[in-house]
C-alpha positions as semicolon CSV with decimal commas, in nm:
position;residue;x (nm);y (nm);z (nm)
1;M;11,868;10,126;9,285
2;I;11,626;10,317;9,064
3;R;11,257;10,312;9,144
4;H;11,096;10,279;8,800
5;A;10,754;10,424;8,720
6;A;10,475;10,185;8,816
7;V;10,162;10,369;8,701
8;A;10,274;10,557;8,388
9;G;10,022;10,468;8,120
10;S;9,741;10,416;8,371
11;F;9,732;10,704;8,620
12;Y;9,901;10,949;8,382
13;P;10,046;10,947;8,028
14;K;10,346;10,725;7,959
15;N;10,454;10,922;7,652
16;S;10,680;11,204;7,770
17;R;10,569;11,458;7,509
18;Q;10,202;11,390;7,574
19;L;10,256;11,411;7,949
20;E;10,449;11,737;7,927
21;N;10,197;11,899;7,694
22;A;9,906;11,799;7,914
23;L;10,077;11,928;8,228
24;D;10,148;12,259;8,054
25;R;9,781;12,289;7,964
26;V;9,644;12,224;8,313
27;L;9,904;12,447;8,478
28;K;9,790;12,729;8,250
29;T;9,437;12,693;8,389
30;A;9,566;12,766;8,742
31;E;9,617;13,113;8,884
32;P;9,897;13,225;9,116
33;K;9,787;13,323;9,466
34;S;9,929;13,593;9,689
35;L;10,100;13,353;9,926
36;T;10,386;13,421;10,163
37;N;10,611;13,166;10,331
38;L;10,472;12,874;10,133
39;K;10,604;12,554;10,290
40;G;10,370;12,279;10,180
41;L;10,096;12,151;9,957
42;I;9,814;11,902;10,006
43;V;9,756;11,742;9,666
44;P;9,529;11,459;9,544
45;H;9,679;11,136;9,413
46;A;9,401;11,002;9,194
47;G;9,452;10,942;8,824
48;Y;9,514;11,265;8,637
49;V;9,181;11,242;8,455
50;Y;9,020;11,302;8,796
51;S;9,278;11,506;8,985
52;A;9,505;11,700;8,749
53;L;9,312;12,026;8,747
54;V;9,301;12,035;9,127
55;A;9,668;11,937;9,156
56;A;9,761;12,208;8,907
57;Q;9,605;12,474;9,132
58;A;9,850;12,372;9,405
59;Y;10,160;12,316;9,194
60;R;10,115;12,645;9,008
61;Q;10,214;12,819;9,331
62;L;10,560;12,663;9,320
63;L;10,638;12,865;9,008
64;E;10,632;13,175;9,229
65;L;10,903;13,046;9,464
66;P;11,267;13,159;9,449
67;R;11,465;12,954;9,198
68;Q;11,692;12,766;9,437
69;P;11,759;12,405;9,532
70;Y;11,487;12,243;9,741
71;N;11,446;11,930;9,949
72;V;11,090;11,809;9,894
73;F;10,951;11,586;10,167
74;L;10,703;11,379;9,969
75;I;10,459;11,207;10,203
76;G;10,174;10,975;10,110
77;P;9,978;10,670;10,221
78;A;10,084;10,315;10,142
79;H;9,799;10,148;9,951
80;H;9,948;9,809;9,861
81;V;10,197;9,683;10,119
82;S;10,157;9,702;10,497
83;T;10,415;9,924;10,662
84;S;10,460;10,164;10,951
85;V;10,665;10,432;10,778
86;S;10,895;10,347;10,489
87;I;11,166;10,584;10,370
88;G;11,245;10,533;10,002
89;M;11,622;10,484;9,999
90;F;11,651;10,471;9,621
91;E;11,902;10,661;9,414
92;A;11,620;10,816;9,214
93;F;11,257;10,782;9,109
94;E;11,203;10,759;8,735
95;T;10,913;10,911;8,540
96;P;10,858;10,966;8,166
97;L;11,009;11,312;8,220
98;G;11,335;11,177;8,362
99;R;11,480;11,086;8,699
100;V;11,421;11,262;9,030
101;E;11,712;11,228;9,271
102;V;11,652;11,113;9,628
103;N;11,828;11,303;9,906
104;R;11,976;10,992;10,062
105;E;12,165;11,195;10,325
106;I;11,843;11,325;10,481
107;C;11,679;10,984;10,440
108;Q;11,966;10,815;10,622
109;K;11,956;11,075;10,898
110;L;11,586;11,014;10,955
111;L;11,645;10,641;10,969
112;S;11,938;10,662;11,208
113;Q;11,756;10,893;11,447
114;N;11,425;10,705;11,446
115;T;11,466;10,331;11,472
116;W;11,093;10,265;11,418
117;L;11,124;10,383;11,057
118;T;11,205;10,132;10,784
119;S;11,390;10,153;10,455
120;D;11,207;9,856;10,306
121;P;11,164;9,937;9,934
122;T;10,875;9,693;9,887
123;P;10,589;9,935;9,970
124;H;10,727;10,189;9,722
125;L;10,750;9,968;9,416
126;P;10,377;9,950;9,322
127;E;10,271;10,272;9,497
128;H;10,103;10,556;9,308
129;S;10,052;10,814;9,585
130;L;10,406;10,952;9,557
131;E;10,471;10,877;9,191
132;V;10,185;11,086;9,053
133;Q;10,326;11,396;9,224
134;L;10,663;11,372;9,055
135;P;10,576;11,495;8,701
136;F;10,414;11,806;8,851
137;L;10,724;11,870;9,060
138;Q;10,943;11,822;8,754
139;K;10,742;12,087;8,571
140;T;10,737;12,344;8,850
141;L;11,072;12,314;9,032
142;N;11,397;12,329;8,841
143;N;11,631;12,204;9,114
144;F;11,513;11,966;9,383
145;R;11,563;11,632;9,551
146;I;11,300;11,428;9,729
147;I;11,266;11,253;10,062
148;P;11,001;10,987;9,981
149;I;10,797;10,878;10,282
150;L;10,517;10,621;10,273
151;V;10,294;10,609;10,579
152;G;10,092;10,312;10,695
153;D;10,022;10,224;11,058
154;A;10,163;10,534;11,227
155;R;10,039;10,830;11,427
156;A;10,031;11,175;11,269
157;G;10,199;11,325;11,575
158;D;10,495;11,090;11,543
159;I;10,541;11,183;11,177
160;A;10,521;11,552;11,262
161;A;10,784;11,510;11,534
162;I;11,047;11,359;11,306
163;L;10,987;11,625;11,039
164;A;10,969;11,923;11,276
165;P;11,344;12,005;11,253
166;Y;11,301;12,063;10,880
167;F;10,986;12,276;10,887
168;L;11,165;12,610;10,908
169;Q;11,456;12,526;10,681
170;P;11,446;12,768;10,385
171;D;11,518;12,488;10,137
172;S;11,246;12,252;10,267
173;L;10,910;12,195;10,100
174;F;10,641;11,945;10,200
175;V;10,400;11,770;9,964
176;F;10,125;11,572;10,136
177;S;9,960;11,334;9,892
178;S;9,597;11,276;9,990
179;D;9,256;11,215;9,833
180;L;9,105;11,403;10,133
181;S;8,788;11,193;10,097
182;H;8,652;10,909;9,888
183;Y;8,299;10,972;10,003
184;H;8,187;11,322;9,905
185;P;7,985;11,341;9,580
186;Y;8,151;11,475;9,266
187;R;8,039;11,809;9,134
188;R;7,891;11,791;8,786
189;P;8,173;11,757;8,526
190;A;8,053;12,071;8,349
191;T;8,171;12,276;8,645
192;L;8,531;12,161;8,592
193;T;8,687;12,409;8,355
194;G;8,879;12,244;8,074
195;Q;8,713;11,902;8,079
196;P;9,011;11,706;8,218
197;W;8,915;11,378;8,050
198;K;8,990;11,547;7,716
199;L;9,341;11,629;7,840
200;F;9,414;11,292;7,997
201;G;9,153;11,059;7,856
202;Q;9,374;10,841;7,635
203;W;9,735;10,741;7,665
204;T;9,968;10,447;7,627
C-alpha cells in the first residue's frame, strides 16, 4: 500500500519542478554548522510559506553527513485521527519528488515488541506533520528509508524507551516534527531573509 501525498498543493508545491527549485533556494540560505555526532533534528511542520526557511536551517546539516544508507525515524503528532502511537506500515510514502520507502522490517519489529503500538493506517492518510518533512529529506539524503511514527495519547518516556535501542546505531537518524509553539508572536516578516512567501506563495 502506498501512502499518497495528502497536502501537496496546500502545504507545499504540488509541481515537482517548482518544489525542487524552491527547496534548492531555501537550502542555499542555510549555513552548515560545526556539528559532531548529529543524530536528530527538531523541525517545524507548518506550511512551507511559514516554516521552510527554518526547516532548511536544520536539513542543511544533513548534507554534511557521510553518504551512506540511513534509517530515518520520522516522528510527529497526529492532528486528525485519535491514536496512541501508529506505525505507518506502508510500502512507501509518495511526494511530488517520488516515493520514499518505508523500512517495514524495523516497523514490524517495533510492533511485535510493543503490543500497545498500532499499525492502523487511518491516522496517516490525512496527516501533514510527517509528509512535509519528506521533500526536505529527499533533497538532503541520497539513500534512506523511513520509520513513520504518529504520536497521539502517549507518554514521551514510553516513546523514548522503544526507540532507545536505535539511538546509537550509526545508520539511525531521528526527525521530530513539531511546531514548538502556536502561541509566541511572529517576528516581523522583514527579519526573515528571503521573504519565504515569494518562494512558496503560489502553487497548484
